[in-house]
Coordinates of C-alpha atoms and ligand atoms in Angstrom, one line a residue:
X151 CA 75.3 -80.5 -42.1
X152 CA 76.0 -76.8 -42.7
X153 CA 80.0 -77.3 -42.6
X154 CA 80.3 -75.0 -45.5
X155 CA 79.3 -72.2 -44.0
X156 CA 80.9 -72.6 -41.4
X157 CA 84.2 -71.4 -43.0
X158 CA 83.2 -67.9 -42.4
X159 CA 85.5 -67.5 -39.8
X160 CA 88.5 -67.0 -42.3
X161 CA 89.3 -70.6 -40.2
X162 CA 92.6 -68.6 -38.1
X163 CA 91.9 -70.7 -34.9
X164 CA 89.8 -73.4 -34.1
X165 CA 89.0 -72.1 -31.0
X166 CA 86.9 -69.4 -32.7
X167 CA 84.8 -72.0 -33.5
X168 CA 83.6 -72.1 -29.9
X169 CA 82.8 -68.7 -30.4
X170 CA 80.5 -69.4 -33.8
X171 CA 77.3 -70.4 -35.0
X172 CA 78.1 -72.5 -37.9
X173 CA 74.6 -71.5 -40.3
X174 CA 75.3 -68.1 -40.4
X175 CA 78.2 -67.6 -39.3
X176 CA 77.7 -64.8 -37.1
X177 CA 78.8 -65.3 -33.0
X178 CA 76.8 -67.3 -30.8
X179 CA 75.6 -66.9 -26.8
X180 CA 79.0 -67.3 -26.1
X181 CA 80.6 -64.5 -28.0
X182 CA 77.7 -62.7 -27.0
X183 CA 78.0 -63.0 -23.2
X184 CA 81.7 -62.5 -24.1
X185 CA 81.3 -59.0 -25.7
X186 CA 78.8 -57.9 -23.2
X187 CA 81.5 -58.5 -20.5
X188 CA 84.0 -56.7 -22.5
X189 CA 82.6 -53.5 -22.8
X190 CA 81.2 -53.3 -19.5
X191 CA 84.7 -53.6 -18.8
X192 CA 85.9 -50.8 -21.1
X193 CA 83.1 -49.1 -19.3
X194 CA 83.9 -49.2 -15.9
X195 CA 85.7 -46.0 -16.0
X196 CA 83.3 -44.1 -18.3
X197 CA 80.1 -43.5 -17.6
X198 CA 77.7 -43.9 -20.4
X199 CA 75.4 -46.7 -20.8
X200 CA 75.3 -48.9 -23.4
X201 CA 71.8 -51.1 -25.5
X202 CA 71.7 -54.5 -25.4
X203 CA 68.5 -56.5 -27.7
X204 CA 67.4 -59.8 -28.6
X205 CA 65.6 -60.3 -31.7
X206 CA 62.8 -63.1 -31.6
X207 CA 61.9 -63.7 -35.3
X208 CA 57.3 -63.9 -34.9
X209 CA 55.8 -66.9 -36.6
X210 CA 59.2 -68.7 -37.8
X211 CA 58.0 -71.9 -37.2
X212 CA 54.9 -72.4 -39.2
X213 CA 57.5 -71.4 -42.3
X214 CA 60.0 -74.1 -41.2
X215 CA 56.5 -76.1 -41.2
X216 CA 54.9 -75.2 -44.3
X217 CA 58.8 -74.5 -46.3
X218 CA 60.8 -77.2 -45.0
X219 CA 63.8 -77.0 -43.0
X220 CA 66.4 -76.3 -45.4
X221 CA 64.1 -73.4 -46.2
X222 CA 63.8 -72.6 -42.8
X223 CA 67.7 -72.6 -42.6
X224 CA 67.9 -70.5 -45.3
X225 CA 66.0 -67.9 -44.3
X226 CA 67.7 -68.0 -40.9
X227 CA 71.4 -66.7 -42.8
X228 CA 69.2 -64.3 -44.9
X229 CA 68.5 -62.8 -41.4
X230 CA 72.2 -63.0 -40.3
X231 CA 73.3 -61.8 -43.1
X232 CA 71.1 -58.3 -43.1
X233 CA 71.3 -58.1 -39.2
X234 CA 75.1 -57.9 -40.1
X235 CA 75.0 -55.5 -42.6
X236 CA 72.4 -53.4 -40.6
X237 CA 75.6 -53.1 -37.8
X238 CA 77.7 -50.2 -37.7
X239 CA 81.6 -50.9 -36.7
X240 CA 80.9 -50.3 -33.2
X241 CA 78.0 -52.9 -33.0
X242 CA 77.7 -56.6 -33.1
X243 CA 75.2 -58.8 -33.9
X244 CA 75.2 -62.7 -32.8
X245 CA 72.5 -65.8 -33.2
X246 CA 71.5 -66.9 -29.4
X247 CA 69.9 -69.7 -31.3
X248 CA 66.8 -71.4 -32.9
X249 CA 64.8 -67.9 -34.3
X250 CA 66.6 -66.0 -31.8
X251 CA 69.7 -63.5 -32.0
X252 CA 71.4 -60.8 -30.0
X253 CA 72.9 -57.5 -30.6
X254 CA 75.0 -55.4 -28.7
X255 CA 75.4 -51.5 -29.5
X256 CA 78.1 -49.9 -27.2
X257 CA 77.0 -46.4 -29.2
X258 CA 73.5 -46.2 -28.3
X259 CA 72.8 -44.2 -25.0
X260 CA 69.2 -43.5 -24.4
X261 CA 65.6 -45.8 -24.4
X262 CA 64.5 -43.3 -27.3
X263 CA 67.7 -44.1 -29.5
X264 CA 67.0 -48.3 -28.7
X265 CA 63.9 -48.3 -29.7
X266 CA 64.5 -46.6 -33.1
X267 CA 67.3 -48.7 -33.7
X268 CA 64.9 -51.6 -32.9
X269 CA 62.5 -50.6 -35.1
X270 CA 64.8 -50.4 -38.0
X271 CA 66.5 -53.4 -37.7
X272 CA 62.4 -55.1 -37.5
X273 CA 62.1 -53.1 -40.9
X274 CA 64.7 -54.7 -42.4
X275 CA 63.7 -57.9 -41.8
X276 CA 60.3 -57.4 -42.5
X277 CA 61.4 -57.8 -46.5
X278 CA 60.5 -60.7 -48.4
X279 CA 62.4 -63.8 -48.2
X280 CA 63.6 -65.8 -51.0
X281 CA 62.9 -69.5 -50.8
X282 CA 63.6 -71.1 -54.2
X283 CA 61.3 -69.6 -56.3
X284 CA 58.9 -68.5 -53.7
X285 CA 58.6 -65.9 -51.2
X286 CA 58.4 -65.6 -47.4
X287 CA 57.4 -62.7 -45.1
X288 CA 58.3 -62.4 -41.7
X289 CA 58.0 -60.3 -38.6
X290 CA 60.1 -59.7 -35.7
X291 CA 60.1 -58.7 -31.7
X292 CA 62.5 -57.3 -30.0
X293 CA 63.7 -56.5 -26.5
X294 CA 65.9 -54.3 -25.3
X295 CA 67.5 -53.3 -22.2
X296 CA 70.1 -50.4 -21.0
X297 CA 73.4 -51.0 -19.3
X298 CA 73.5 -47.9 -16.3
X299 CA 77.2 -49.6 -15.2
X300 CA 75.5 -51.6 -12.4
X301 CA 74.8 -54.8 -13.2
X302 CA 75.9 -58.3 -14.1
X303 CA 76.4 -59.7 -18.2
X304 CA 73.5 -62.3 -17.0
X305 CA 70.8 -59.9 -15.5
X306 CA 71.1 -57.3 -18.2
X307 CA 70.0 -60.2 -20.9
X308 CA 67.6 -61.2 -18.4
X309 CA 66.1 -57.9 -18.8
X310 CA 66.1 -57.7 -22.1
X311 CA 64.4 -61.3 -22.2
X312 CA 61.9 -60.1 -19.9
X313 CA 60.9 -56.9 -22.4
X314 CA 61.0 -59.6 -25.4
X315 CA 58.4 -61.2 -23.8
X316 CA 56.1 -58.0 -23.0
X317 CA 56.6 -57.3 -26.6
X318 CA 55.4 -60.8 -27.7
X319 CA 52.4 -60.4 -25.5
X320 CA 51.7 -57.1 -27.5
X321 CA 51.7 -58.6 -30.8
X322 CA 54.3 -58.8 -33.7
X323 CA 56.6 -56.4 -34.7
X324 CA 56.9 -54.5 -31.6
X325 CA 59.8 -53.2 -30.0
X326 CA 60.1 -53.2 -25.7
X327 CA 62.3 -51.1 -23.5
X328 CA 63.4 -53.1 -20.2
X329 CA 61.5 -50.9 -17.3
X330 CA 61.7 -51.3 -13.7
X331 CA 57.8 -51.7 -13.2
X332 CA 58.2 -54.8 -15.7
X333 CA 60.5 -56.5 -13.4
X334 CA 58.1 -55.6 -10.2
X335 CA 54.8 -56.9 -12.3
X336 CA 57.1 -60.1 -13.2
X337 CA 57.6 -61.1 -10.3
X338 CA 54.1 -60.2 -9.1
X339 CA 53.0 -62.5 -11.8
X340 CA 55.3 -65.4 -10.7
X341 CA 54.0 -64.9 -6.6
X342 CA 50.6 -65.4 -8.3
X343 CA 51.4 -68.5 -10.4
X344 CA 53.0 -70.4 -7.5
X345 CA 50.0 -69.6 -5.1
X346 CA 47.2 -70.8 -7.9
X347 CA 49.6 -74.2 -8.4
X348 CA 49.4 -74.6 -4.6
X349 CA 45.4 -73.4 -4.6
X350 CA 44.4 -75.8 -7.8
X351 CA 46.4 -78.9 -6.4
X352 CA 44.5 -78.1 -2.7
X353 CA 41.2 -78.2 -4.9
X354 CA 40.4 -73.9 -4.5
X355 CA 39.1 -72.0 -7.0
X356 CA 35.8 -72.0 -6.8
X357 CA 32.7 -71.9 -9.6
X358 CA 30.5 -69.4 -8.9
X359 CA 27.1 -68.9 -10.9
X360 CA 25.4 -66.0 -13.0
X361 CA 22.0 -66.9 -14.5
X362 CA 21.1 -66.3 -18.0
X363 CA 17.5 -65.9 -18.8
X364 CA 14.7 -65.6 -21.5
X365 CA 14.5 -61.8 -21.4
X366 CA 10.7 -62.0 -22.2
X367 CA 9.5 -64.3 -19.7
X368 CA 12.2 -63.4 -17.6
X369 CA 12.6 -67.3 -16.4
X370 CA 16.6 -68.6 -15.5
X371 CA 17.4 -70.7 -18.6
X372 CA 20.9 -71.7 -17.1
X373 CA 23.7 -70.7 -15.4
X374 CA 27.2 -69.3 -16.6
X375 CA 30.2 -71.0 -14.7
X376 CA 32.7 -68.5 -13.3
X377 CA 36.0 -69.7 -11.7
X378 CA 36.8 -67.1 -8.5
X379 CA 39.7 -68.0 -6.1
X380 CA 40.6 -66.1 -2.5
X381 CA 44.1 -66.2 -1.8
X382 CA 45.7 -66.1 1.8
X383 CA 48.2 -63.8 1.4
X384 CA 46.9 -62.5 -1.8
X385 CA 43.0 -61.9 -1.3
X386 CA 40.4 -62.4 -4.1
X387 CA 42.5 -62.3 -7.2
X388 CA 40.3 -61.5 -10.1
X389 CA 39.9 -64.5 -13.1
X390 CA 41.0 -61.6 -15.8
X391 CA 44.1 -61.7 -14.3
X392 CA 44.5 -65.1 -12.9
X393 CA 42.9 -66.4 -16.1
X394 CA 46.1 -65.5 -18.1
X395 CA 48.8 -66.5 -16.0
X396 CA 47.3 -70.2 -15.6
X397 CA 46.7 -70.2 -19.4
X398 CA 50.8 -69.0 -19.8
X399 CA 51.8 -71.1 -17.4
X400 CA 50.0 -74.4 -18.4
X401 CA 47.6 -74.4 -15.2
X402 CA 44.6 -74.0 -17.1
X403 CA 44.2 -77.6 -17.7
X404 CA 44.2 -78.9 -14.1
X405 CA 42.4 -76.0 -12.9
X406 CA 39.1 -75.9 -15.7
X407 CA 39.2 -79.8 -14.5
X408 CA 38.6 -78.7 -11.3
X409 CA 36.3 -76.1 -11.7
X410 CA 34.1 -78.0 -14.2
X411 CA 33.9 -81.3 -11.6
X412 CA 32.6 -78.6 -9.4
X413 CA 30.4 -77.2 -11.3
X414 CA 28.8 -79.9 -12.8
X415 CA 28.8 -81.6 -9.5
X416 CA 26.7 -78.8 -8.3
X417 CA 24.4 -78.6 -11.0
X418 CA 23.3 -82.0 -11.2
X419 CA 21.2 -81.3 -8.3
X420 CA 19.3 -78.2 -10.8
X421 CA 16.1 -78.7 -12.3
X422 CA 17.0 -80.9 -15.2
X423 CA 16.2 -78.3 -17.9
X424 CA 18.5 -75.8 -16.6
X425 CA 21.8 -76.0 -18.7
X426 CA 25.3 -74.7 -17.7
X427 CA 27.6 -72.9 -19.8
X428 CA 31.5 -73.3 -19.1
X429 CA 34.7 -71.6 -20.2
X430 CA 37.3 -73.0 -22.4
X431 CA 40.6 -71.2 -22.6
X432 CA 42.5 -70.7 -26.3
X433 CA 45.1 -73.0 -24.8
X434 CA 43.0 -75.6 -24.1
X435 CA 41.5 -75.7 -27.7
X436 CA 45.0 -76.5 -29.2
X437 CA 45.4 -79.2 -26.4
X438 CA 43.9 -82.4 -28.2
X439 CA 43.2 -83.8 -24.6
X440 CA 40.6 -81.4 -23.8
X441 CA 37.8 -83.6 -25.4
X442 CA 38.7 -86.7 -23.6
X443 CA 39.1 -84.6 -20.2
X444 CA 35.6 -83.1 -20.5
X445 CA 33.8 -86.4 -21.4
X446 CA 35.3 -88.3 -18.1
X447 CA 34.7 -85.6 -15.6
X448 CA 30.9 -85.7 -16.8
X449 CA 31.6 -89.7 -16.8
X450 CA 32.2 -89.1 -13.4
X451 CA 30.0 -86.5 -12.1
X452 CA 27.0 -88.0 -13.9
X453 CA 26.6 -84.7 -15.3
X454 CA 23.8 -85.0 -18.5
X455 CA 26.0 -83.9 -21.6
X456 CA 23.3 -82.5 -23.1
X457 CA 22.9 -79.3 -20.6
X458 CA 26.9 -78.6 -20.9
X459 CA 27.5 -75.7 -23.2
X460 CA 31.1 -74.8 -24.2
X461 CA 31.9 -71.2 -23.9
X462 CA 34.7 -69.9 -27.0
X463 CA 35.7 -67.0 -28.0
X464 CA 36.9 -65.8 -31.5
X465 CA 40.7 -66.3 -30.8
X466 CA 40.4 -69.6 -29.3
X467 CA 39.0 -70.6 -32.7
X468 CA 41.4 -68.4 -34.4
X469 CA 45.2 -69.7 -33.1
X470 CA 44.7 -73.3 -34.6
X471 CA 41.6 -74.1 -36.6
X472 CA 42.2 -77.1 -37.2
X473 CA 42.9 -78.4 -33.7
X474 CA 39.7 -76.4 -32.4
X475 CA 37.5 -78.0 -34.6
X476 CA 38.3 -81.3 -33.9
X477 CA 38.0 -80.9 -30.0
X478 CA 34.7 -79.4 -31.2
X479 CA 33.7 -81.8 -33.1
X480 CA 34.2 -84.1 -30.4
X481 CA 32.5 -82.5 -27.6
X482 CA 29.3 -82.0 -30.3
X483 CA 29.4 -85.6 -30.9
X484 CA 28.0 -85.9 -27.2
X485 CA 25.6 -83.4 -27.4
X486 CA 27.1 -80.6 -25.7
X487 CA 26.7 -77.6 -27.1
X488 CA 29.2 -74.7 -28.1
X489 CA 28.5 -70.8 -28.3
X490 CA 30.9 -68.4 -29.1
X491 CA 31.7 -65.9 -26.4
X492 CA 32.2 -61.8 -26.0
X493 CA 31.1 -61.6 -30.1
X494 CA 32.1 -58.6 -31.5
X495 CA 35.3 -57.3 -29.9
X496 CA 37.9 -60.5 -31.0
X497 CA 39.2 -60.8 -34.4
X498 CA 35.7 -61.1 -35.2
X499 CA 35.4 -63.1 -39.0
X500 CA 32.3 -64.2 -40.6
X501 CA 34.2 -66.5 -42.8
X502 CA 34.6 -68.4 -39.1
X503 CA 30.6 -68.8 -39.1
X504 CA 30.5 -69.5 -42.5
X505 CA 32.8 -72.7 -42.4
X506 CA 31.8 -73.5 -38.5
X507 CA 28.6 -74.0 -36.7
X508 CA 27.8 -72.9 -33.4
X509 CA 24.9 -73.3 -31.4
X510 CA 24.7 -69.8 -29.6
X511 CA 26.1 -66.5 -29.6
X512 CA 26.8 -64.4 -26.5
X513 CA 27.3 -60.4 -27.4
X514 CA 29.9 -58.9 -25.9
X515 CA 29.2 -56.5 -22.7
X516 CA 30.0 -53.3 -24.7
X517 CA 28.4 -53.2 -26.8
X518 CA 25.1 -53.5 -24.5
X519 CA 26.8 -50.8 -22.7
X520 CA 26.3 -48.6 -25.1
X521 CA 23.0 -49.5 -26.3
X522 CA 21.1 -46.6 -25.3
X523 CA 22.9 -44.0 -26.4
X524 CA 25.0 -45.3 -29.1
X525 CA 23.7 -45.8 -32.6
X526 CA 26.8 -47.6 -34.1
X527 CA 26.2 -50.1 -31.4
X528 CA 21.9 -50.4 -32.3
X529 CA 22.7 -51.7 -35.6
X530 CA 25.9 -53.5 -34.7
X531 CA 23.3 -55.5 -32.2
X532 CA 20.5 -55.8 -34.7
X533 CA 23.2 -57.0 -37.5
X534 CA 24.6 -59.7 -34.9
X535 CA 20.8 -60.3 -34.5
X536 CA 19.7 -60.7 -37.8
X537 CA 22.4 -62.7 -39.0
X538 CA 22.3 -65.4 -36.0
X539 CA 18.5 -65.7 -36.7
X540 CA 19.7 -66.5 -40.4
X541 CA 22.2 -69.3 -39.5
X542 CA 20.1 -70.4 -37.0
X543 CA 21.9 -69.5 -33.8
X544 CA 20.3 -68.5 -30.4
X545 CA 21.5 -65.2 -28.9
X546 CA 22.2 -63.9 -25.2
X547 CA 23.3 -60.2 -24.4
X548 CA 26.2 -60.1 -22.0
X549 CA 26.7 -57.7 -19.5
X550 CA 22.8 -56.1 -18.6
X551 CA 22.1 -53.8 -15.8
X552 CA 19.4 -51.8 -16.4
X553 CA 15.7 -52.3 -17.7
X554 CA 16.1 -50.0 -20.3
X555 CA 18.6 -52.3 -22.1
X556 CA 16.3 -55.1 -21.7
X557 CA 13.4 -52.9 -23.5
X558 CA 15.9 -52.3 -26.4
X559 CA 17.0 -55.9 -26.5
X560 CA 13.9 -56.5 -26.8
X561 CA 12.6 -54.4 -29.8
X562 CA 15.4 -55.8 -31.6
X563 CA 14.4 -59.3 -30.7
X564 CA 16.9 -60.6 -28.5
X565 CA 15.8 -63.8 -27.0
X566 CA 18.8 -64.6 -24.0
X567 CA 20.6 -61.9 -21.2
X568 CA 23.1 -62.1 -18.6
X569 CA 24.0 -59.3 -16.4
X570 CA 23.9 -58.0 -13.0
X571 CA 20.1 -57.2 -13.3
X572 CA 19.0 -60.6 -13.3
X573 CA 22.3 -62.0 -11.0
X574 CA 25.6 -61.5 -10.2
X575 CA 28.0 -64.5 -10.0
X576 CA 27.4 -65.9 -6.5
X577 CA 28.9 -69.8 -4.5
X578 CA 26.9 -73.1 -4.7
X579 CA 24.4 -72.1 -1.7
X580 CA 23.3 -68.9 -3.2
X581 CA 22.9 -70.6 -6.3
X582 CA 20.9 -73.0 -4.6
X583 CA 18.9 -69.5 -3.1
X584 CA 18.1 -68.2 -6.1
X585 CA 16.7 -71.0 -7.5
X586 CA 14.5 -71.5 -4.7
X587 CA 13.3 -67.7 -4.8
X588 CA 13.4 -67.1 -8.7
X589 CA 11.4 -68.4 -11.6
X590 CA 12.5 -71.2 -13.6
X591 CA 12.0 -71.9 -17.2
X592 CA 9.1 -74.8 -17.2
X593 CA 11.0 -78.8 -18.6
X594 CA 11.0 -78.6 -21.8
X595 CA 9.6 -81.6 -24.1
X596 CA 12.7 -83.4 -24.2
X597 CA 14.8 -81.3 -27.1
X598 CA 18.1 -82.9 -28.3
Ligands
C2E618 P1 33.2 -64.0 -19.8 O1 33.2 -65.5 -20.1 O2 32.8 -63.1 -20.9 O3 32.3 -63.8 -18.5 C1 31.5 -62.7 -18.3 C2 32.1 -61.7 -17.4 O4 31.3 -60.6 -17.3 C3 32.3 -62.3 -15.9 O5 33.4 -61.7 -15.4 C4 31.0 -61.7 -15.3 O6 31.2 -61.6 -13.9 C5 30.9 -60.3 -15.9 N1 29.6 -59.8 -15.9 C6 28.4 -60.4 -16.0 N2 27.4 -59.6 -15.9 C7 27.9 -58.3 -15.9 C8 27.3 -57.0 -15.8 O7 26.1 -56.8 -15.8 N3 28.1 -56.0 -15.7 C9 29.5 -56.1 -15.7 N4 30.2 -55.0 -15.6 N5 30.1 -57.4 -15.8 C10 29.3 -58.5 -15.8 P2 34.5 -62.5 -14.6 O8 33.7 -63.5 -13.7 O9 35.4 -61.5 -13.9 O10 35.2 -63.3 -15.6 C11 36.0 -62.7 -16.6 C12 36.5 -63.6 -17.7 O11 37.3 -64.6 -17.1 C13 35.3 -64.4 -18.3 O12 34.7 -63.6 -19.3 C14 36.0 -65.6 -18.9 O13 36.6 -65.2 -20.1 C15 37.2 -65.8 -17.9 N6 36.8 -66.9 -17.0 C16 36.1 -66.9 -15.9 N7 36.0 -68.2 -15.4 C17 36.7 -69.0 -16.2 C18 37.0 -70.4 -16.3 O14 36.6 -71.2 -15.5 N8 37.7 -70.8 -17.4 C19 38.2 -70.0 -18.3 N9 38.9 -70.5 -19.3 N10 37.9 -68.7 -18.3 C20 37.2 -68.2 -17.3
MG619 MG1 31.9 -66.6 -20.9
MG620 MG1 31.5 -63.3 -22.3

């Protein structure tokens, strides 16, 4: 396939084949792991540490997508071939695989001096590409981690794995530094992923319930569903963090499945015109299988599709477009509804309301924290306001707790609120409570 290349290697033995990665020619894993060993080695009598990084190139796929392969291949030796010349004589750099490579420098001796030789090599290949007679741009992460002379070839990458993937999380371009806290919240993180498998597949996490009213008649409208789970060993583990790992981890599915045939299990014993409002997770609006989940849990709770509202944010719309609007299209073509959650602090684009429609809008808690004594966030509010009463959207406030932000609210003309005033997120029973004790918005003349 890429045999020509592959003569590099000034062909002296075939073994060093073994040793290569035939696009671009550089080393592979092997040679890698092989080096690695060496100097620690050469190091066992001298004391100073030595970097190790891997380079993960951001976004490479969508190029191979949108450029072709051959394309893609290309571009992969473009970024041998500068990794390579970006090496002094002490350092080597090797492909690991796929978008991935790995270098070693025996020279550099500090966290400081990694992460500005990190940061140069992200420079470097942060030039355009040449394919044919276009051009490509691409970013890159990196990890790296510091040999102190007491550890294995294996755990070092391992640690320089683990800070790729903390500088993934941040965004592109970034560099990461192995630390010793990473390693303690990493495993912290995996101790909570295998007790929320074990919780989901025992059925629980629980929905609990926060009430959103019509802040001039003050009457519950609906309910917000809110996924809280107590752990054993654990305690009550908060959704902001066990949110993420199940959404890394691919839990989210199985566990929104569970929470929603909870929750609309619940709510079908509500007054009728109350509606309920439930997350979806970015993940799960790239997962074409979403749609067809939703529909047969309300198949099978009996749950009226026309009082389920679909909670999004801005990124979930925002990773793949395409896939999101079809799951939302979907979902709309049984009448539930979708609103578009914490507005205002995501990648917030108007282009996105242009081209899509939603049914509601939910401002984000802070910036009805700062309401009273902000002015930036006044007329941030009553733009957000004006705009959704042009296209046609309904509007709750996220995040009240005092009357004085309901006065404001409503001077501007906000017609929906959430917040701790009006309820805090409570079980089934107390659900069941406050409906009892509270007023209820009166049936309405049966919308659509
Ligand atoms: P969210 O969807 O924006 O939910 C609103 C959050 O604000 C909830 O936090 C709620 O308890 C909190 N909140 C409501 N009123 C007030 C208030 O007056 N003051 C303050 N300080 N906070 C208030 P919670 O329950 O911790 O949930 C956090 C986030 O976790 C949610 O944000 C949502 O993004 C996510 N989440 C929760 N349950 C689920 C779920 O079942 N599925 C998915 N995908 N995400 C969920
Ligand atoms: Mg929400
Ligand atoms: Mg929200």
């Amino acid at each position: 396939m890429s045999g020509s290349t592959g003569s590099i290697q000034t062909g002296k033995d075939p073994a060093d084949l073994v040793y290569t990665d035939p696009l671009t020619g550089l080393g592979n894993q092997r040679r890698f792991v092989d080096k690695v060993e060496r100097l620690k080695a050469d190091r066992a009598e001298d004391p100073a540490p030595f970097t190790i990084g891997i380079i993960d190139l951001d976004g490479f796929k969508p190029i191979n997508d949108l450029f072709g392969r051959r394309a893609g291949d290309h571009i992969l030796m473009q970024v041998g071939m500068r990794l390579r010349a970006a090496m002094d004589q002490h350092s080597t750099v090797t492909r690991l695989g796929a978008d991935e490579f790995a270098f070693l420098l025996p020279m550099t001796f500090s966290e400081q001096a990694a992460e500005t030789q990190a940061q140069m090599l992200i420079e470097i290949l942060s030039a355009p590409y040449d394919v044919g007679d276009r051009t490509a741009r691409l970013s890159a992460s990196v990890g790296c981690a510091l040999y102190y002379g007491d550890q294995t070839a294996e755990d070092l990458i391992s640690k320089a794995e683990t800070a790729l993937y903390h500088a993934k999380r941040s965004g592109r371009g970034k560099v990461v530094v192995y630390t010793h806290q990473m390693e303690e919240a990493a495993k912290r993180v995996t101790r909570i992923e295998q007790a929320l498998r074990r919780a989901v597949a025992a059925g629980e996490v629980e929905p609990y319930f926060q009430p959103i009213v019509d802040l001039r008649t003050r009457e519950t409208i609906g309910f917000e569903t809110l996924a809280r789970w107590t752990d054993d060993d654990l305690g009550v583990v908060p959704p902001s963090v066990f949110i993420p790992i199940a959404e890394e981890r691919g839990i989210i599915g199985p566990l929104s499945q569970l929470v929603l045939r909870k929750a609309t299990t619940a709510a079908s014993s509500w007054p009728e015109q109350l509606f309920l409002s439930f997350n979806l997770s970015p993940s799960q609006l790239v997962d074409q299988n979403t749609g067809l989940h939703i529909r047969s849990i309300l198949a099978e709770t009996g749950f009226d599709s026309h009082r389920l509202e679909i909670e999004i944010t801005e990124t979930g719309m925002m990773t793949d477009p395409i896939s999101a609007e079809k799951i939302v299209d979907d979902l709309r073509g049984v009448g539930i509804r979708i609103s578009l959650d914490d507005f205002g602090t995501g990648q917030s684009s108007l282009g996105r309301l242009r081209d899509f429609h939603f049914d509601k809008l939910k401002i984000d808690r802070a910036f009805v924290a700062s309401i009273l004594e902000d002015r930036p966030s006044q007329h941030i509010i009553r733009a957000i306001l004006a705009m959704c009463d042009g296209l046609g959207m309904e509007v709750v406030a996220e995040g009240i707790e005092e009357e004085a932000q309901v006065a404001k609210l409503l001077q501007f003309g906000c017609g929906g609120g959430q917040g701790y005033l009006f309820g805090r997120p409570v079980d089934e029973a107390a659900t069941r409570e406050y409906l009892r004790s509270s007023a209820v918005a009166a049936p309405r003349a049966h919308a659509g």
